[in-house]
Amino acid sequence: MAIIGTPTPGNDVITGDEAGNQIDALAGNDTVDGKDGNDTLLGNLGNDILTGGLGTDILDGGAGFDRVVETGDFNFTLSNDKLISGNLLSKQTQTDTLISIETATLTGGASANIINASQFTGAVLLNGLGGNDTLTGGLGKDTLDGGLGEDTLTGGVGDVLIGGAGNDKFIGTTGTRVQEIADVNFTLTNTTLTGNGTDSLSGIKSVQITGSSSDNTLDASSFSGFVQFAGNFGNDQLKAGADGSSGFGGDGSDTLVGGAGVDNLFGDNGDDRLEGGGDNDALKGGDGNDTLIGGANTNLNGIHDR
């Protein structure tokens, strides 16, 4: 098999063959896939995407903002200068050398994958796919998506954790956000989130939950952190947490109830009911015949039916 694509000063897509390749992509925002073999891939100028594939590879992004992308039923361990991939089927391990790589996307497979980027300083996107995965973010603003299975996701400041279906475990700190979207009823407390399963929370202070086409109840009234919630379609009931919220009813006749913190509630379409909580809340009804009720300290300047 020959190398597909020719390096030019423009934006190129270059695919190697099964032998060991040495590819210099030159200038431009290039996508280079070395395939199998021990490859040396140089992105050179531009914002490049490099995939080594199987084998012991050298991935050098060069100048620009460069990304390494790898997919397989592997355990991955990522640091600034190397990527260790352990094949769960063959039990073989390979180590790629990384040079001038600013960000990474790593995707597992059907098995229980362990993907650890805790020693990487750039932003990462980690996808577990199937299986009971363990995903650990790094020092950048990361997104961790467990996919199917009962996953454990650990993030830091600025990270987004997405569990998906299954009973997942979220571990974070101030600045870590849990995000779930499903056509289910959600109930959120400081230690659990039920809806897409029964998820456990540790150190989580910010959660974003979104319903869909049914009449969803999103209840965060027992959560002490900040909540972003949206009902989308259907006649939804949204109840804010104690540390403020941003609520969006969407289509349908929705009920949005503020909590003890500062809430921003928007009914949008339909005949909505918005109730302020104990702080200075902003209530906006949107279209329809809406009912707006101020709470104990609601600022009247923040109440609008349109």
mmCIF file of C-alpha atoms in Angstrom:
data_model
loop_
_atom_site.group_PDB
_atom_site.id
_atom_site.type_symbol
_atom_site.label_atom_id
_atom_site.label_comp_id
_atom_site.label_asym_id
_atom_site.label_seq_id
_atom_site.Cartn_x
_atom_site.Cartn_y
_atom_site.Cartn_z
ATOM 1 C CA MET A 1 0.000 0.000 0.000
ATOM 2 C CA ALA A 2 1.359 3.399 -0.968
ATOM 3 C CA ILE A 3 1.163 6.632 0.944
ATOM 4 C CA ILE A 4 -2.028 8.505 0.022
ATOM 5 C CA GLY A 5 -1.743 12.272 -0.310
ATOM 6 C CA THR A 6 1.147 14.588 -1.086
ATOM 7 C CA PRO A 7 2.554 17.121 1.368
ATOM 8 C CA THR A 8 2.075 20.667 0.103
ATOM 9 C CA PRO A 9 2.134 24.138 1.696
ATOM 10 C CA GLY A 10 -1.685 23.899 1.865
ATOM 11 C CA ASN A 11 -4.075 21.908 4.063
ATOM 12 C CA ASP A 12 -3.396 18.234 3.325
ATOM 13 C CA VAL A 13 -4.844 14.847 4.285
ATOM 14 C CA ILE A 14 -2.073 12.250 4.210
ATOM 15 C CA THR A 15 -2.448 8.539 5.012
ATOM 16 C CA GLY A 16 0.548 6.261 5.385
ATOM 17 C CA ASP A 17 0.876 2.575 4.568
ATOM 18 C CA GLU A 18 1.544 -0.429 6.790
ATOM 19 C CA ALA A 19 5.307 0.049 6.649
ATOM 20 C CA GLY A 20 7.138 2.578 8.785
ATOM 21 C CA ASN A 21 6.507 6.027 7.313
ATOM 22 C CA GLN A 22 8.434 9.276 7.535
ATOM 23 C CA ILE A 23 6.074 12.096 6.603
ATOM 24 C CA ASP A 24 6.740 15.840 6.734
ATOM 25 C CA ALA A 25 3.412 17.576 6.140
ATOM 26 C CA LEU A 26 5.044 20.962 5.482
ATOM 27 C CA ALA A 27 2.917 24.085 6.024
ATOM 28 C CA GLY A 28 -0.868 24.185 6.344
ATOM 29 C CA ASN A 29 -3.391 22.646 8.717
ATOM 30 C CA ASP A 30 -2.747 18.993 7.941
ATOM 31 C CA THR A 31 -4.258 15.665 8.985
ATOM 32 C CA VAL A 32 -1.699 12.852 8.978
ATOM 33 C CA ASP A 33 -2.373 9.180 9.790
ATOM 34 C CA GLY A 34 0.659 6.911 9.889
ATOM 35 C CA LYS A 35 -1.327 3.643 10.141
ATOM 36 C CA ASP A 36 0.636 0.556 11.280
ATOM 37 C CA GLY A 37 4.399 0.508 11.592
ATOM 38 C CA ASN A 38 6.932 2.656 13.404
ATOM 39 C CA ASP A 39 6.211 6.090 11.966
ATOM 40 C CA THR A 40 7.763 9.539 12.212
ATOM 41 C CA LEU A 41 5.152 12.210 11.533
ATOM 42 C CA LEU A 42 6.044 15.910 11.405
ATOM 43 C CA GLY A 43 3.202 18.383 11.224
ATOM 44 C CA ASN A 44 5.561 21.305 10.649
ATOM 45 C CA LEU A 45 3.810 24.678 10.254
ATOM 46 C CA GLY A 46 0.076 25.021 10.923
ATOM 47 C CA ASN A 47 -2.451 23.435 13.266
ATOM 48 C CA ASP A 48 -2.101 19.726 12.587
ATOM 49 C CA ILE A 49 -3.800 16.464 13.583
ATOM 50 C CA LEU A 50 -1.452 13.487 13.949
ATOM 51 C CA THR A 51 -2.410 9.816 14.369
ATOM 52 C CA GLY A 52 0.353 7.280 14.748
ATOM 53 C CA GLY A 53 -1.720 4.095 14.765
ATOM 54 C CA LEU A 54 -0.096 0.818 15.752
ATOM 55 C CA GLY A 55 3.642 0.798 16.266
ATOM 56 C CA THR A 56 6.152 2.911 18.151
ATOM 57 C CA ASP A 57 5.789 6.359 16.624
ATOM 58 C CA ILE A 58 7.315 9.819 16.851
ATOM 59 C CA LEU A 59 4.643 12.508 16.564
ATOM 60 C CA ASP A 60 6.051 16.024 16.202
ATOM 61 C CA GLY A 61 3.471 18.744 15.779
ATOM 62 C CA GLY A 62 5.981 21.463 14.970
ATOM 63 C CA ALA A 63 4.801 25.066 15.094
ATOM 64 C CA GLY A 64 1.120 25.803 15.635
ATOM 65 C CA PHE A 65 -1.588 24.227 17.813
ATOM 66 C CA ASP A 66 -1.366 20.498 17.202
ATOM 67 C CA ARG A 67 -3.485 17.536 18.270
ATOM 68 C CA VAL A 68 -2.765 13.834 18.638
ATOM 69 C CA VAL A 69 -5.755 11.565 17.944
ATOM 70 C CA GLU A 70 -5.774 7.856 18.801
ATOM 71 C CA THR A 71 -8.620 5.323 18.884
ATOM 72 C CA GLY A 72 -8.620 1.688 19.961
ATOM 73 C CA ASP A 73 -9.588 -0.800 22.642
ATOM 74 C CA PHE A 74 -6.547 0.309 24.641
ATOM 75 C CA ASN A 75 -5.552 1.657 27.999
ATOM 76 C CA PHE A 76 -3.943 5.063 27.395
ATOM 77 C CA THR A 77 -1.508 6.973 29.598
ATOM 78 C CA LEU A 78 -0.763 10.466 28.322
ATOM 79 C CA SER A 79 1.910 12.969 29.353
ATOM 80 C CA ASN A 80 3.445 15.928 27.548
ATOM 81 C CA ASP A 81 6.216 13.872 25.940
ATOM 82 C CA LYS A 82 4.743 10.400 25.476
ATOM 83 C CA LEU A 83 1.601 8.354 24.928
ATOM 84 C CA ILE A 84 1.580 4.781 26.230
ATOM 85 C CA SER A 85 -1.052 2.520 24.653
ATOM 86 C CA GLY A 86 -1.818 -0.896 26.094
ATOM 87 C CA ASN A 87 -3.794 -3.120 23.714
ATOM 88 C CA LEU A 88 -6.420 -4.973 25.777
ATOM 89 C CA LEU A 89 -6.758 -7.735 23.187
ATOM 90 C CA SER A 90 -3.133 -8.528 22.300
ATOM 91 C CA LYS A 91 -1.788 -7.415 25.724
ATOM 92 C CA GLN A 92 1.000 -5.563 23.913
ATOM 93 C CA THR A 93 2.155 -2.075 24.903
ATOM 94 C CA GLN A 94 3.568 0.632 22.658
ATOM 95 C CA THR A 95 5.012 4.036 23.508
ATOM 96 C CA ASP A 96 4.785 7.018 21.184
ATOM 97 C CA THR A 97 7.087 10.012 21.570
ATOM 98 C CA LEU A 98 5.275 13.351 21.538
ATOM 99 C CA ILE A 99 6.900 16.646 20.558
ATOM 100 C CA SER A 100 5.075 19.991 20.412
ATOM 101 C CA ILE A 101 1.638 18.461 20.994
ATOM 102 C CA GLU A 102 -0.816 20.905 22.572
ATOM 103 C CA THR A 103 -4.026 18.841 22.781
ATOM 104 C CA ALA A 104 -5.226 15.246 22.464
ATOM 105 C CA THR A 105 -8.302 13.158 21.662
ATOM 106 C CA LEU A 106 -8.231 9.583 22.985
ATOM 107 C CA THR A 107 -11.048 7.093 22.418
ATOM 108 C CA GLY A 108 -11.349 3.618 23.899
ATOM 109 C CA GLY A 109 -13.450 0.676 22.780
ATOM 110 C CA ALA A 110 -15.886 -1.938 24.037
ATOM 111 C CA SER A 111 -13.746 -3.057 26.987
ATOM 112 C CA ALA A 112 -13.219 -1.395 30.348
ATOM 113 C CA ASN A 113 -10.632 1.181 29.291
ATOM 114 C CA ILE A 114 -8.368 3.165 31.598
ATOM 115 C CA ILE A 115 -7.475 6.520 30.043
ATOM 116 C CA ASN A 116 -5.229 8.677 32.218
ATOM 117 C CA ALA A 117 -4.184 12.169 31.118
ATOM 118 C CA SER A 118 -3.332 13.501 34.569
ATOM 119 C CA GLN A 119 0.243 14.434 33.553
ATOM 120 C CA PHE A 120 -0.739 16.281 30.373
ATOM 121 C CA THR A 121 -0.939 20.078 30.568
ATOM 122 C CA GLY A 122 -3.033 20.704 27.442
ATOM 123 C CA ALA A 123 -6.737 20.168 26.884
ATOM 124 C CA VAL A 124 -7.939 16.618 26.211
ATOM 125 C CA LEU A 125 -11.103 14.932 24.960
ATOM 126 C CA LEU A 126 -11.431 11.439 26.443
ATOM 127 C CA ASN A 127 -14.112 9.023 25.194
ATOM 128 C CA GLY A 128 -14.673 5.731 26.929
ATOM 129 C CA LEU A 129 -17.349 4.327 24.570
ATOM 130 C CA GLY A 130 -18.546 0.919 25.845
ATOM 131 C CA GLY A 131 -17.438 -0.845 29.004
ATOM 132 C CA ASN A 132 -16.903 0.307 32.568
ATOM 133 C CA ASP A 133 -14.245 2.920 31.895
ATOM 134 C CA THR A 134 -11.985 4.968 34.142
ATOM 135 C CA LEU A 135 -11.178 8.386 32.688
ATOM 136 C CA THR A 136 -8.885 10.931 34.343
ATOM 137 C CA GLY A 137 -8.414 14.415 32.954
ATOM 138 C CA GLY A 138 -5.242 16.464 32.923
ATOM 139 C CA LEU A 139 -4.298 20.018 33.788
ATOM 140 C CA GLY A 140 -6.153 21.716 30.915
ATOM 141 C CA LYS A 141 -9.830 22.312 30.212
ATOM 142 C CA ASP A 142 -10.880 18.768 29.433
ATOM 143 C CA THR A 143 -14.022 16.933 28.346
ATOM 144 C CA LEU A 144 -14.507 13.369 29.597
ATOM 145 C CA ASP A 145 -17.327 11.263 28.117
ATOM 146 C CA GLY A 146 -17.796 7.846 29.641
ATOM 147 C CA GLY A 147 -20.339 6.552 27.116
ATOM 148 C CA LEU A 148 -22.087 3.276 27.887
ATOM 149 C CA GLY A 149 -21.273 1.367 31.051
ATOM 150 C CA GLU A 150 -20.625 2.249 34.669
ATOM 151 C CA ASP A 151 -17.782 4.719 34.385
ATOM 152 C CA THR A 152 -15.562 6.640 36.790
ATOM 153 C CA LEU A 153 -14.684 10.148 35.620
ATOM 154 C CA THR A 154 -12.218 12.377 37.467
ATOM 155 C CA GLY A 155 -11.764 16.002 36.444
ATOM 156 C CA GLY A 156 -10.285 19.254 37.671
ATOM 157 C CA VAL A 157 -10.895 22.955 37.259
ATOM 158 C CA GLY A 158 -12.549 23.775 33.945
ATOM 159 C CA ASP A 159 -13.388 20.159 33.051
ATOM 160 C CA VAL A 160 -16.718 18.798 31.786
ATOM 161 C CA LEU A 161 -17.749 15.272 32.833
ATOM 162 C CA ILE A 162 -20.385 13.375 30.826
ATOM 163 C CA GLY A 163 -21.394 10.003 32.154
ATOM 164 C CA GLY A 164 -24.001 8.832 29.665
ATOM 165 C CA ALA A 165 -26.080 5.744 30.385
ATOM 166 C CA GLY A 166 -25.201 3.626 33.422
ATOM 167 C CA ASN A 167 -24.421 4.216 37.065
ATOM 168 C CA ASP A 168 -21.410 6.507 36.868
ATOM 169 C CA LYS A 169 -19.095 8.073 39.417
ATOM 170 C CA PHE A 170 -18.066 11.722 39.087
ATOM 171 C CA ILE A 171 -15.086 13.063 41.034
ATOM 172 C CA GLY A 172 -14.209 16.734 40.756
ATOM 173 C CA THR A 173 -13.536 20.009 42.475
ATOM 174 C CA THR A 174 -14.716 23.603 42.320
ATOM 175 C CA GLY A 175 -14.803 24.424 38.615
ATOM 176 C CA THR A 176 -15.651 20.886 37.455
ATOM 177 C CA ARG A 177 -19.028 20.592 35.701
ATOM 178 C CA VAL A 178 -21.129 17.460 35.293
ATOM 179 C CA GLN A 179 -23.276 17.480 32.157
ATOM 180 C CA GLU A 180 -26.162 15.128 31.347
ATOM 181 C CA ILE A 181 -28.745 15.223 28.532
ATOM 182 C CA ALA A 182 -31.583 12.687 28.321
ATOM 183 C CA ASP A 183 -35.357 12.372 27.975
ATOM 184 C CA VAL A 184 -35.730 11.371 31.632
ATOM 185 C CA ASN A 185 -36.551 12.904 34.999
ATOM 186 C CA PHE A 186 -33.459 14.086 36.873
ATOM 187 C CA THR A 187 -33.056 14.406 40.641
ATOM 188 C CA LEU A 188 -29.872 16.060 41.860
ATOM 189 C CA THR A 189 -28.392 16.155 45.358
ATOM 190 C CA ASN A 190 -24.879 16.851 46.601
ATOM 191 C CA THR A 191 -23.990 13.160 46.363
ATOM 192 C CA THR A 192 -26.199 11.668 43.641
ATOM 193 C CA LEU A 193 -27.709 12.395 40.232
ATOM 194 C CA THR A 194 -30.485 10.048 39.161
ATOM 195 C CA GLY A 195 -31.887 9.968 35.650
ATOM 196 C CA ASN A 196 -29.465 8.294 33.231
ATOM 197 C CA GLY A 197 -28.860 5.786 36.017
ATOM 198 C CA THR A 198 -27.838 6.540 39.578
ATOM 199 C CA ASP A 199 -24.613 8.514 39.489
ATOM 200 C CA SER A 200 -22.488 9.334 42.527
ATOM 201 C CA LEU A 201 -20.949 12.794 42.973
ATOM 202 C CA SER A 202 -17.848 13.774 44.919
ATOM 203 C CA GLY A 203 -16.617 17.370 45.046
ATOM 204 C CA ILE A 204 -19.009 18.507 42.298
ATOM 205 C CA LYS A 205 -20.274 22.101 42.617
ATOM 206 C CA SER A 206 -21.694 22.707 39.127
ATOM 207 C CA VAL A 207 -24.133 20.576 37.108
ATOM 208 C CA GLN A 208 -25.852 21.048 33.746
ATOM 209 C CA ILE A 209 -28.930 18.872 33.129
ATOM 210 C CA THR A 210 -31.136 18.945 30.034
ATOM 211 C CA GLY A 211 -34.390 17.160 29.239
ATOM 212 C CA SER A 212 -35.914 16.475 25.843
ATOM 213 C CA SER A 213 -39.332 15.873 24.234
ATOM 214 C CA SER A 214 -41.273 14.453 27.203
ATOM 215 C CA ASP A 215 -42.642 16.232 30.271
ATOM 216 C CA ASN A 216 -39.433 16.185 32.297
ATOM 217 C CA THR A 217 -38.902 17.031 35.950
ATOM 218 C CA LEU A 218 -35.443 18.431 36.708
ATOM 219 C CA ASP A 219 -35.210 18.712 40.485
ATOM 220 C CA ALA A 220 -32.036 20.239 41.928
ATOM 221 C CA SER A 221 -33.665 21.630 45.064
ATOM 222 C CA SER A 222 -31.425 19.490 47.318
ATOM 223 C CA PHE A 223 -28.185 20.505 45.573
ATOM 224 C CA SER A 224 -26.037 23.207 47.179
ATOM 225 C CA GLY A 225 -24.085 24.111 44.028
ATOM 226 C CA PHE A 226 -24.855 25.964 40.788
ATOM 227 C CA VAL A 227 -27.220 24.413 38.228
ATOM 228 C CA GLN A 228 -27.813 25.063 34.546
ATOM 229 C CA PHE A 229 -30.979 23.337 33.428
ATOM 230 C CA ALA A 230 -33.207 23.256 30.350
ATOM 231 C CA GLY A 231 -36.456 21.429 29.797
ATOM 232 C CA ASN A 232 -36.479 21.811 26.010
ATOM 233 C CA PHE A 233 -39.765 20.327 24.712
ATOM 234 C CA GLY A 234 -42.719 19.207 26.816
ATOM 235 C CA ASN A 235 -44.365 20.663 29.907
ATOM 236 C CA ASP A 236 -41.417 20.597 32.272
ATOM 237 C CA GLN A 237 -40.834 21.300 35.954
ATOM 238 C CA LEU A 238 -37.468 22.803 36.881
ATOM 239 C CA LYS A 239 -36.414 23.342 40.482
ATOM 240 C CA ALA A 240 -33.215 25.258 41.223
ATOM 241 C CA GLY A 241 -30.502 24.484 43.763
ATOM 242 C CA ALA A 242 -29.205 26.551 46.657
ATOM 243 C CA ASP A 243 -26.268 28.331 44.994
ATOM 244 C CA GLY A 244 -28.060 29.893 42.050
ATOM 245 C CA SER A 245 -29.162 28.623 38.684
ATOM 246 C CA SER A 246 -29.752 29.367 35.039
ATOM 247 C CA GLY A 247 -33.054 27.823 33.923
ATOM 248 C CA PHE A 248 -34.601 27.581 30.441
ATOM 249 C CA GLY A 249 -38.057 26.105 30.003
ATOM 250 C CA GLY A 250 -38.151 25.825 26.220
ATOM 251 C CA ASP A 251 -41.340 24.822 24.407
ATOM 252 C CA GLY A 252 -44.370 23.787 26.438
ATOM 253 C CA SER A 253 -46.017 25.193 29.546
ATOM 254 C CA ASP A 254 -43.230 24.946 32.097
ATOM 255 C CA THR A 255 -42.848 25.606 35.803
ATOM 256 C CA LEU A 256 -39.513 27.046 36.954
ATOM 257 C CA VAL A 257 -38.868 27.483 40.672
ATOM 258 C CA GLY A 258 -35.876 29.374 42.029
ATOM 259 C CA GLY A 259 -33.790 28.356 45.026
ATOM 260 C CA ALA A 260 -31.928 30.202 47.748
ATOM 261 C CA GLY A 261 -29.309 31.700 45.416
ATOM 262 C CA VAL A 262 -29.443 34.137 42.501
ATOM 263 C CA ASP A 263 -31.508 32.543 39.738
ATOM 264 C CA ASN A 264 -32.001 33.527 36.097
ATOM 265 C CA LEU A 265 -35.193 31.853 34.883
ATOM 266 C CA PHE A 266 -36.523 32.071 31.313
ATOM 267 C CA GLY A 267 -39.790 30.408 30.378
ATOM 268 C CA ASP A 268 -39.501 30.843 26.583
ATOM 269 C CA ASN A 269 -42.526 29.506 24.633
ATOM 270 C CA GLY A 270 -45.791 28.375 26.243
ATOM 271 C CA ASP A 271 -47.800 29.498 29.260
ATOM 272 C CA ASP A 272 -45.126 29.285 31.930
ATOM 273 C CA ARG A 273 -45.018 29.783 35.683
ATOM 274 C CA LEU A 274 -41.841 31.287 37.143
ATOM 275 C CA GLU A 275 -41.305 31.557 40.886
ATOM 276 C CA GLY A 276 -38.394 33.446 42.393
ATOM 277 C CA GLY A 277 -36.531 32.122 45.413
ATOM 278 C CA GLY A 278 -34.810 33.736 48.347
ATOM 279 C CA ASP A 279 -32.337 36.001 46.513
ATOM 280 C CA ASN A 280 -32.444 38.649 43.778
ATOM 281 C CA ASP A 281 -33.684 36.602 40.835
ATOM 282 C CA ALA A 282 -34.281 37.523 37.194
ATOM 283 C CA LEU A 283 -37.542 36.148 35.778
ATOM 284 C CA LYS A 284 -38.457 36.373 32.088
ATOM 285 C CA GLY A 285 -41.593 34.714 30.799
ATOM 286 C CA GLY A 286 -41.050 34.846 27.055
ATOM 287 C CA ASP A 287 -43.950 34.087 24.680
ATOM 288 C CA GLY A 288 -47.341 32.950 25.998
ATOM 289 C CA ASN A 289 -49.506 33.893 28.973
ATOM 290 C CA ASP A 290 -47.023 33.585 31.809
ATOM 291 C CA THR A 291 -47.274 33.843 35.582
ATOM 292 C CA LEU A 292 -44.283 35.438 37.322
ATOM 293 C CA ILE A 293 -44.033 35.378 41.102
ATOM 294 C CA GLY A 294 -41.254 37.190 42.932
ATOM 295 C CA GLY A 295 -39.615 35.567 45.944
ATOM 296 C CA ALA A 296 -38.518 37.116 49.216
ATOM 297 C CA ASN A 297 -35.768 39.309 47.712
ATOM 298 C CA THR A 298 -36.643 39.310 44.028
ATOM 299 C CA ASN A 299 -35.630 42.507 42.253
ATOM 300 C CA LEU A 300 -38.710 43.839 40.468
ATOM 301 C CA ASN A 301 -36.450 45.273 37.776
ATOM 302 C CA GLY A 302 -35.567 41.693 36.885
ATOM 303 C CA ILE A 303 -39.147 40.527 36.203
ATOM 304 C CA HIS A 304 -40.239 40.630 32.569
ATOM 305 C CA ASP A 305 -43.027 38.831 30.757
ATOM 306 C CA ARG A 306 -41.312 39.332 27.381
#
